Amino acid sequence: MSKVTNYINETVEEMKDKVSWPTYPELQNSSVLVLVGSLIFALVVGAMDFVFDSGLTWFYDQF
C-alpha cells in the first residue's frame, strides 16, 4: 500500500511543481485553433465524400 501512496504523492507533486500549465489566453487560442482545424478537416472530408458519392452514382447510372 505504501507504493501506491508514494506514487500518488509523487504524481501530485509533479503536477504542481513540474508541469507548465497554459495561461487562460493561451488556452483560448489553442481551443480556437483546434476548432478551426476540425472544421476545415470536416469540410475537406465532406467534400471528398460528396465527390465520391456523385462520381459513383453517375458511374452506376451508366449501366
PDB file of N, CA, C and O in Angstrom:
ATOM      1  N   MET A   1       0.824  -1.198   0.000  1.00  0.00           N
ATOM      2  CA  MET A   1       0.000   0.000   0.000  1.00  0.00           C
ATOM      3  C   MET A   1       0.863   1.254   0.000  1.00  0.00           C
ATOM      4  O   MET A   1       0.455   2.280  -0.518  1.00  0.00           O
ATOM      5  N   SER A   2       2.049   1.167   0.578  1.00  0.00           N
ATOM      6  CA  SER A   2       2.917   2.338   0.631  1.00  0.00           C
ATOM      7  C   SER A   2       3.402   2.734  -0.767  1.00  0.00           C
ATOM      8  O   SER A   2       3.655   3.909  -1.023  1.00  0.00           O
ATOM      9  N   LYS A   3       3.519   1.753  -1.673  1.00  0.00           N
ATOM     10  CA  LYS A   3       3.928   2.077  -3.048  1.00  0.00           C
ATOM     11  C   LYS A   3       2.855   2.911  -3.750  1.00  0.00           C
ATOM     12  O   LYS A   3       3.165   3.854  -4.474  1.00  0.00           O
ATOM     13  N   VAL A   4       1.607   2.556  -3.521  1.00  0.00           N
ATOM     14  CA  VAL A   4       0.501   3.295  -4.133  1.00  0.00           C
ATOM     15  C   VAL A   4       0.444   4.709  -3.573  1.00  0.00           C
ATOM     16  O   VAL A   4       0.298   5.688  -4.318  1.00  0.00           O
ATOM     17  N   THR A   5       0.585   4.846  -2.270  1.00  0.00           N
ATOM     18  CA  THR A   5       0.565   6.159  -1.637  1.00  0.00           C
ATOM     19  C   THR A   5       1.731   7.005  -2.127  1.00  0.00           C
ATOM     20  O   THR A   5       1.566   8.197  -2.425  1.00  0.00           O
ATOM     21  N   ASN A   6       2.903   6.398  -2.226  1.00  0.00           N
ATOM     22  CA  ASN A   6       4.083   7.109  -2.728  1.00  0.00           C
ATOM     23  C   ASN A   6       3.870   7.558  -4.167  1.00  0.00           C
ATOM     24  O   ASN A   6       4.210   8.690  -4.532  1.00  0.00           O
ATOM     25  N   TYR A   7       3.301   6.684  -4.981  1.00  0.00           N
ATOM     26  CA  TYR A   7       3.024   7.018  -6.381  1.00  0.00           C
ATOM     27  C   TYR A   7       2.074   8.214  -6.479  1.00  0.00           C
ATOM     28  O   TYR A   7       2.307   9.143  -7.255  1.00  0.00           O
ATOM     29  N   ILE A   8       1.010   8.207  -5.703  1.00  0.00           N
ATOM     30  CA  ILE A   8       0.028   9.294  -5.732  1.00  0.00           C
ATOM     31  C   ILE A   8       0.669  10.600  -5.258  1.00  0.00           C
ATOM     32  O   ILE A   8       0.471  11.656  -5.877  1.00  0.00           O
ATOM     33  N   ASN A   9       1.455  10.545  -4.193  1.00  0.00           N
ATOM     34  CA  ASN A   9       2.114  11.750  -3.692  1.00  0.00           C
ATOM     35  C   ASN A   9       3.093  12.325  -4.711  1.00  0.00           C
ATOM     36  O   ASN A   9       3.146  13.539  -4.919  1.00  0.00           O
ATOM     37  N   GLU A  10       3.863  11.468  -5.374  1.00  0.00           N
ATOM     38  CA  GLU A  10       4.799  11.937  -6.393  1.00  0.00           C
ATOM     39  C   GLU A  10       4.054  12.515  -7.595  1.00  0.00           C
ATOM     40  O   GLU A  10       4.498  13.492  -8.204  1.00  0.00           O
ATOM     41  N   THR A  11       2.944  11.911  -7.942  1.00  0.00           N
ATOM     42  CA  THR A  11       2.148  12.415  -9.058  1.00  0.00           C
ATOM     43  C   THR A  11       1.593  13.799  -8.750  1.00  0.00           C
ATOM     44  O   THR A  11       1.665  14.712  -9.585  1.00  0.00           O
ATOM     45  N   VAL A  12       1.068  13.996  -7.557  1.00  0.00           N
ATOM     46  CA  VAL A  12       0.537  15.298  -7.161  1.00  0.00           C
ATOM     47  C   VAL A  12       1.653  16.336  -7.152  1.00  0.00           C
ATOM     48  O   VAL A  12       1.483  17.463  -7.644  1.00  0.00           O
ATOM     49  N   GLU A  13       2.823  15.976  -6.627  1.00  0.00           N
ATOM     50  CA  GLU A  13       3.955  16.901  -6.583  1.00  0.00           C
ATOM     51  C   GLU A  13       4.390  17.298  -7.989  1.00  0.00           C
ATOM     52  O   GLU A  13       4.659  18.467  -8.273  1.00  0.00           O
ATOM     53  N   GLU A  14       4.443  16.318  -8.883  1.00  0.00           N
ATOM     54  CA  GLU A  14       4.854  16.607 -10.251  1.00  0.00           C
ATOM     55  C   GLU A  14       3.838  17.517 -10.952  1.00  0.00           C
ATOM     56  O   GLU A  14       4.213  18.432 -11.675  1.00  0.00           O
ATOM     57  N   MET A  15       2.568  17.264 -10.732  1.00  0.00           N
ATOM     58  CA  MET A  15       1.536  18.091 -11.369  1.00  0.00           C
ATOM     59  C   MET A  15       1.574  19.522 -10.846  1.00  0.00           C
ATOM     60  O   MET A  15       1.268  20.464 -11.569  1.00  0.00           O
ATOM     61  N   LYS A  16       1.932  19.711  -9.584  1.00  0.00           N
ATOM     62  CA  LYS A  16       2.000  21.054  -9.006  1.00  0.00           C
ATOM     63  C   LYS A  16       3.247  21.808  -9.438  1.00  0.00           C
ATOM     64  O   LYS A  16       3.184  22.981  -9.798  1.00  0.00           O
ATOM     65  N   ASP A  17       4.405  21.147  -9.378  1.00  0.00           N
ATOM     66  CA  ASP A  17       5.673  21.855  -9.495  1.00  0.00           C
ATOM     67  C   ASP A  17       6.353  21.733 -10.854  1.00  0.00           C
ATOM     68  O   ASP A  17       7.072  22.654 -11.253  1.00  0.00           O
ATOM     69  N   LYS A  18       6.175  20.641 -11.544  1.00  0.00           N
ATOM     70  CA  LYS A  18       6.973  20.397 -12.746  1.00  0.00           C
ATOM     71  C   LYS A  18       6.209  20.586 -14.058  1.00  0.00           C
ATOM     72  O   LYS A  18       6.825  20.696 -15.109  1.00  0.00           O
ATOM     73  N   VAL A  19       4.901  20.602 -14.000  1.00  0.00           N
ATOM     74  CA  VAL A  19       4.100  20.753 -15.211  1.00  0.00           C
ATOM     75  C   VAL A  19       3.865  22.235 -15.462  1.00  0.00           C
ATOM     76  O   VAL A  19       3.517  22.979 -14.555  1.00  0.00           O
ATOM     77  N   SER A  20       4.084  22.657 -16.705  1.00  0.00           N
ATOM     78  CA  SER A  20       3.801  24.057 -17.039  1.00  0.00           C
ATOM     79  C   SER A  20       2.399  24.125 -17.643  1.00  0.00           C
ATOM     80  O   SER A  20       2.150  23.606 -18.728  1.00  0.00           O
ATOM     81  N   TRP A  21       1.494  24.739 -16.915  1.00  0.00           N
ATOM     82  CA  TRP A  21       0.114  24.845 -17.347  1.00  0.00           C
ATOM     83  C   TRP A  21      -0.060  26.081 -18.217  1.00  0.00           C
ATOM     84  O   TRP A  21       0.540  27.114 -17.961  1.00  0.00           O
ATOM     85  N   PRO A  22      -0.871  26.011 -19.258  1.00  0.00           N
ATOM     86  CA  PRO A  22      -1.069  27.189 -20.115  1.00  0.00           C
ATOM     87  C   PRO A  22      -1.896  28.251 -19.392  1.00  0.00           C
ATOM     88  O   PRO A  22      -2.726  27.948 -18.537  1.00  0.00           O
ATOM     89  N   THR A  23      -1.666  29.499 -19.790  1.00  0.00           N
ATOM     90  CA  THR A  23      -2.488  30.575 -19.255  1.00  0.00           C
ATOM     91  C   THR A  23      -3.841  30.536 -19.958  1.00  0.00           C
ATOM     92  O   THR A  23      -4.020  29.861 -20.977  1.00  0.00           O
ATOM     93  N   TYR A  24      -4.799  31.275 -19.415  1.00  0.00           N
ATOM     94  CA  TYR A  24      -6.136  31.263 -19.998  1.00  0.00           C
ATOM     95  C   TYR A  24      -6.138  31.777 -21.447  1.00  0.00           C
ATOM     96  O   TYR A  24      -6.773  31.163 -22.312  1.00  0.00           O
ATOM     97  N   PRO A  25      -5.420  32.883 -21.771  1.00  0.00           N
ATOM     98  CA  PRO A  25      -5.388  33.309 -23.184  1.00  0.00           C
ATOM     99  C   PRO A  25      -4.731  32.274 -24.102  1.00  0.00           C
ATOM    100  O   PRO A  25      -5.178  32.083 -25.243  1.00  0.00           O
ATOM    101  N   GLU A  26      -3.695  31.600 -23.627  1.00  0.00           N
ATOM    102  CA  GLU A  26      -3.071  30.551 -24.439  1.00  0.00           C
ATOM    103  C   GLU A  26      -4.052  29.403 -24.670  1.00  0.00           C
ATOM    104  O   GLU A  26      -4.122  28.841 -25.770  1.00  0.00           O
ATOM    105  N   LEU A  27      -4.797  29.078 -23.650  1.00  0.00           N
ATOM    106  CA  LEU A  27      -5.790  28.013 -23.758  1.00  0.00           C
ATOM    107  C   LEU A  27      -6.891  28.388 -24.749  1.00  0.00           C
ATOM    108  O   LEU A  27      -7.328  27.561 -25.553  1.00  0.00           O
ATOM    109  N   GLN A  28      -7.325  29.639 -24.717  1.00  0.00           N
ATOM    110  CA  GLN A  28      -8.341  30.096 -25.659  1.00  0.00           C
ATOM    111  C   GLN A  28      -7.818  30.031 -27.094  1.00  0.00           C
ATOM    112  O   GLN A  28      -8.526  29.579 -28.002  1.00  0.00           O
ATOM    113  N   ASN A  29      -6.588  30.506 -27.300  1.00  0.00           N
ATOM    114  CA  ASN A  29      -6.014  30.476 -28.651  1.00  0.00           C
ATOM    115  C   ASN A  29      -5.887  29.053 -29.168  1.00  0.00           C
ATOM    116  O   ASN A  29      -6.189  28.772 -30.332  1.00  0.00           O
ATOM    117  N   SER A  30      -5.455  28.152 -28.310  1.00  0.00           N
ATOM    118  CA  SER A  30      -5.325  26.755 -28.719  1.00  0.00           C
ATOM    119  C   SER A  30      -6.687  26.152 -29.040  1.00  0.00           C
ATOM    120  O   SER A  30      -6.828  25.394 -30.000  1.00  0.00           O
ATOM    121  N   SER A  31      -7.686  26.488 -28.253  1.00  0.00           N
ATOM    122  CA  SER A  31      -9.030  25.962 -28.487  1.00  0.00           C
ATOM    123  C   SER A  31      -9.589  26.459 -29.811  1.00  0.00           C
ATOM    124  O   SER A  31     -10.200  25.690 -30.568  1.00  0.00           O
ATOM    125  N   VAL A  32      -9.375  27.726 -30.118  1.00  0.00           N
ATOM    126  CA  VAL A  32      -9.844  28.281 -31.394  1.00  0.00           C
ATOM    127  C   VAL A  32      -9.113  27.603 -32.542  1.00  0.00           C
ATOM    128  O   VAL A  32      -9.724  27.254 -33.567  1.00  0.00           O
ATOM    129  N   LEU A  33      -7.820  27.383 -32.387  1.00  0.00           N
ATOM    130  CA  LEU A  33      -7.045  26.723 -33.430  1.00  0.00           C
ATOM    131  C   LEU A  33      -7.546  25.303 -33.679  1.00  0.00           C
ATOM    132  O   LEU A  33      -7.708  24.882 -34.832  1.00  0.00           O
ATOM    133  N   VAL A  34      -7.840  24.571 -32.624  1.00  0.00           N
ATOM    134  CA  VAL A  34      -8.367  23.204 -32.769  1.00  0.00           C
ATOM    135  C   VAL A  34      -9.742  23.235 -33.427  1.00  0.00           C
ATOM    136  O   VAL A  34     -10.043  22.413 -34.298  1.00  0.00           O
ATOM    137  N   LEU A  35     -10.581  24.181 -33.051  1.00  0.00           N
ATOM    138  CA  LEU A  35     -11.914  24.289 -33.640  1.00  0.00           C
ATOM    139  C   LEU A  35     -11.838  24.588 -35.131  1.00  0.00           C
ATOM    140  O   LEU A  35     -12.509  23.943 -35.947  1.00  0.00           O
ATOM    141  N   VAL A  36     -11.002  25.538 -35.515  1.00  0.00           N
ATOM    142  CA  VAL A  36     -10.858  25.889 -36.932  1.00  0.00           C
ATOM    143  C   VAL A  36     -10.276  24.717 -37.715  1.00  0.00           C
ATOM    144  O   VAL A  36     -10.760  24.387 -38.806  1.00  0.00           O
ATOM    145  N   GLY A  37      -9.254  24.065 -37.167  1.00  0.00           N
ATOM    146  CA  GLY A  37      -8.673  22.903 -37.845  1.00  0.00           C
ATOM    147  C   GLY A  37      -9.671  21.779 -38.012  1.00  0.00           C
ATOM    148  O   GLY A  37      -9.723  21.129 -39.059  1.00  0.00           O
ATOM    149  N   SER A  38     -10.489  21.549 -36.997  1.00  0.00           N
ATOM    150  CA  SER A  38     -11.506  20.498 -37.081  1.00  0.00           C
ATOM    151  C   SER A  38     -12.556  20.825 -38.141  1.00  0.00           C
ATOM    152  O   SER A  38     -12.993  19.935 -38.885  1.00  0.00           O
ATOM    153  N   LEU A  39     -12.964  22.079 -38.198  1.00  0.00           N
ATOM    154  CA  LEU A  39     -13.945  22.478 -39.209  1.00  0.00           C
ATOM    155  C   LEU A  39     -13.384  22.334 -40.624  1.00  0.00           C
ATOM    156  O   LEU A  39     -14.076  21.844 -41.525  1.00  0.00           O
ATOM    157  N   ILE A  40     -12.136  22.735 -40.820  1.00  0.00           N
ATOM    158  CA  ILE A  40     -11.515  22.595 -42.143  1.00  0.00           C
ATOM    159  C   ILE A  40     -11.416  21.121 -42.522  1.00  0.00           C
ATOM    160  O   ILE A  40     -11.742  20.725 -43.650  1.00  0.00           O
ATOM    161  N   PHE A  41     -10.986  20.291 -41.580  1.00  0.00           N
ATOM    162  CA  PHE A  41     -10.882  18.856 -41.840  1.00  0.00           C
ATOM    163  C   PHE A  41     -12.253  18.269 -42.177  1.00  0.00           C
ATOM    164  O   PHE A  41     -12.382  17.463 -43.104  1.00  0.00           O
ATOM    165  N   ALA A  42     -13.286  18.673 -41.433  1.00  0.00           N
ATOM    166  CA  ALA A  42     -14.637  18.169 -41.695  1.00  0.00           C
ATOM    167  C   ALA A  42     -15.122  18.602 -43.074  1.00  0.00           C
ATOM    168  O   ALA A  42     -15.766  17.809 -43.782  1.00  0.00           O
ATOM    169  N   LEU A  43     -14.829  19.827 -43.467  1.00  0.00           N
ATOM    170  CA  LEU A  43     -15.237  20.293 -44.793  1.00  0.00           C
ATOM    171  C   LEU A  43     -14.521  19.525 -45.899  1.00  0.00           C
ATOM    172  O   LEU A  43     -15.134  19.167 -46.911  1.00  0.00           O
ATOM    173  N   VAL A  44     -13.237  19.258 -45.723  1.00  0.00           N
ATOM    174  CA  VAL A  44     -12.484  18.505 -46.731  1.00  0.00           C
ATOM    175  C   VAL A  44     -13.029  17.079 -46.846  1.00  0.00           C
ATOM    176  O   VAL A  44     -13.264  16.584 -47.954  1.00  0.00           O
ATOM    177  N   VAL A  45     -13.250  16.428 -45.720  1.00  0.00           N
ATOM    178  CA  VAL A  45     -13.779  15.059 -45.755  1.00  0.00           C
ATOM    179  C   VAL A  45     -15.189  15.051 -46.338  1.00  0.00           C
ATOM    180  O   VAL A  45     -15.541  14.170 -47.129  1.00  0.00           O
ATOM    181  N   GLY A  46     -16.009  16.032 -45.989  1.00  0.00           N
ATOM    182  CA  GLY A  46     -17.356  16.124 -46.548  1.00  0.00           C
ATOM    183  C   GLY A  46     -17.337  16.339 -48.048  1.00  0.00           C
ATOM    184  O   GLY A  46     -18.130  15.741 -48.787  1.00  0.00           O
ATOM    185  N   ALA A  47     -16.420  17.188 -48.521  1.00  0.00           N
ATOM    186  CA  ALA A  47     -16.304  17.426 -49.966  1.00  0.00           C
ATOM    187  C   ALA A  47     -15.846  16.160 -50.683  1.00  0.00           C
ATOM    188  O   ALA A  47     -16.372  15.829 -51.760  1.00  0.00           O
ATOM    189  N   MET A  48     -14.884  15.455 -50.100  1.00  0.00           N
ATOM    190  CA  MET A  48     -14.432  14.207 -50.717  1.00  0.00           C
ATOM    191  C   MET A  48     -15.567  13.186 -50.771  1.00  0.00           C
ATOM    192  O   MET A  48     -15.742  12.499 -51.787  1.00  0.00           O
ATOM    193  N   ASP A  49     -16.344  13.098 -49.711  1.00  0.00           N
ATOM    194  CA  ASP A  49     -17.480  12.173 -49.675  1.00  0.00           C
ATOM    195  C   ASP A  49     -18.492  12.537 -50.754  1.00  0.00           C
ATOM    196  O   ASP A  49     -18.993  11.657 -51.454  1.00  0.00           O
ATOM    197  N   PHE A  50     -18.780  13.831 -50.898  1.00  0.00           N
ATOM    198  CA  PHE A  50     -19.730  14.270 -51.916  1.00  0.00           C
ATOM    199  C   PHE A  50     -19.232  13.943 -53.317  1.00  0.00           C
ATOM    200  O   PHE A  50     -20.000  13.445 -54.160  1.00  0.00           O
ATOM    201  N   VAL A  51     -17.945  14.187 -53.580  1.00  0.00           N
ATOM    202  CA  VAL A  51     -17.380  13.919 -54.913  1.00  0.00           C
ATOM    203  C   VAL A  51     -17.418  12.426 -55.208  1.00  0.00           C
ATOM    204  O   VAL A  51     -17.829  12.008 -56.304  1.00  0.00           O
ATOM    205  N   PHE A  52     -16.999  11.599 -54.259  1.00  0.00           N
ATOM    206  CA  PHE A  52     -17.017  10.156 -54.496  1.00  0.00           C
ATOM    207  C   PHE A  52     -18.442   9.642 -54.662  1.00  0.00           C
ATOM    208  O   PHE A  52     -18.718   8.807 -55.519  1.00  0.00           O
ATOM    209  N   ASP A  53     -19.368  10.140 -53.850  1.00  0.00           N
ATOM    210  CA  ASP A  53     -20.758   9.709 -53.960  1.00  0.00           C
ATOM    211  C   ASP A  53     -21.338  10.101 -55.310  1.00  0.00           C
ATOM    212  O   ASP A  53     -21.980   9.284 -55.976  1.00  0.00           O
ATOM    213  N   SER A  54     -21.092  11.333 -55.721  1.00  0.00           N
ATOM    214  CA  SER A  54     -21.613  11.791 -57.018  1.00  0.00           C
ATOM    215  C   SER A  54     -20.982  11.017 -58.165  1.00  0.00           C
ATOM    216  O   SER A  54     -21.668  10.630 -59.119  1.00  0.00           O
ATOM    217  N   GLY A  55     -19.681  10.802 -58.063  1.00  0.00           N
ATOM    218  CA  GLY A  55     -18.992  10.063 -59.125  1.00  0.00           C
ATOM    219  C   GLY A  55     -19.474   8.627 -59.227  1.00  0.00           C
ATOM    220  O   GLY A  55     -19.707   8.122 -60.333  1.00  0.00           O
ATOM    221  N   LEU A  56     -19.629   7.957 -58.116  1.00  0.00           N
ATOM    222  CA  LEU A  56     -20.092   6.572 -58.152  1.00  0.00           C
ATOM    223  C   LEU A  56     -21.552   6.482 -58.590  1.00  0.00           C
ATOM    224  O   LEU A  56     -21.934   5.542 -59.307  1.00  0.00           O
ATOM    225  N   THR A  57     -22.362   7.433 -58.164  1.00  0.00           N
ATOM    226  CA  THR A  57     -23.763   7.447 -58.615  1.00  0.00           C
ATOM    227  C   THR A  57     -23.825   7.616 -60.123  1.00  0.00           C
ATOM    228  O   THR A  57     -24.569   6.908 -60.814  1.00  0.00           O
ATOM    229  N   TRP A  58     -23.046   8.536 -60.661  1.00  0.00           N
ATOM    230  CA  TRP A  58     -23.000   8.736 -62.111  1.00  0.00           C
ATOM    231  C   TRP A  58     -22.516   7.469 -62.803  1.00  0.00           C
ATOM    232  O   TRP A  58     -23.083   7.056 -63.815  1.00  0.00           O
ATOM    233  N   PHE A  59     -21.472   6.851 -62.260  1.00  0.00           N
ATOM    234  CA  PHE A  59     -20.915   5.631 -62.864  1.00  0.00           C
ATOM    235  C   PHE A  59     -21.926   4.501 -62.900  1.00  0.00           C
ATOM    236  O   PHE A  59     -22.099   3.826 -63.912  1.00  0.00           O
ATOM    237  N   TYR A  60     -22.624   4.275 -61.770  1.00  0.00           N
ATOM    238  CA  TYR A  60     -23.594   3.189 -61.711  1.00  0.00           C
ATOM    239  C   TYR A  60     -24.824   3.477 -62.565  1.00  0.00           C
ATOM    240  O   TYR A  60     -25.483   2.541 -63.042  1.00  0.00           O
ATOM    241  N   ASP A  61     -25.162   4.739 -62.756  1.00  0.00           N
ATOM    242  CA  ASP A  61     -26.301   5.076 -63.617  1.00  0.00           C
ATOM    243  C   ASP A  61     -26.007   4.832 -65.090  1.00  0.00           C
ATOM    244  O   ASP A  61     -26.920   4.789 -65.909  1.00  0.00           O
ATOM    245  N   GLN A  62     -24.731   4.679 -65.444  1.00  0.00           N
ATOM    246  CA  GLN A  62     -24.371   4.430 -66.839  1.00  0.00           C
ATOM    247  C   GLN A  62     -24.712   3.011 -67.268  1.00  0.00           C
ATOM    248  O   GLN A  62     -24.786   2.726 -68.459  1.00  0.00           O
ATOM    249  N   PHE A  63     -24.931   2.122 -66.306  1.00  0.00           N
ATOM    250  CA  PHE A  63     -25.182   0.717 -66.659  1.00  0.00           C
ATOM    251  C   PHE A  63     -26.609   0.336 -66.452  1.00  0.00           C
ATOM    252  O   PHE A  63     -27.370   0.512 -65.707  1.00  0.00           O
TER     253      PHE A  63
END
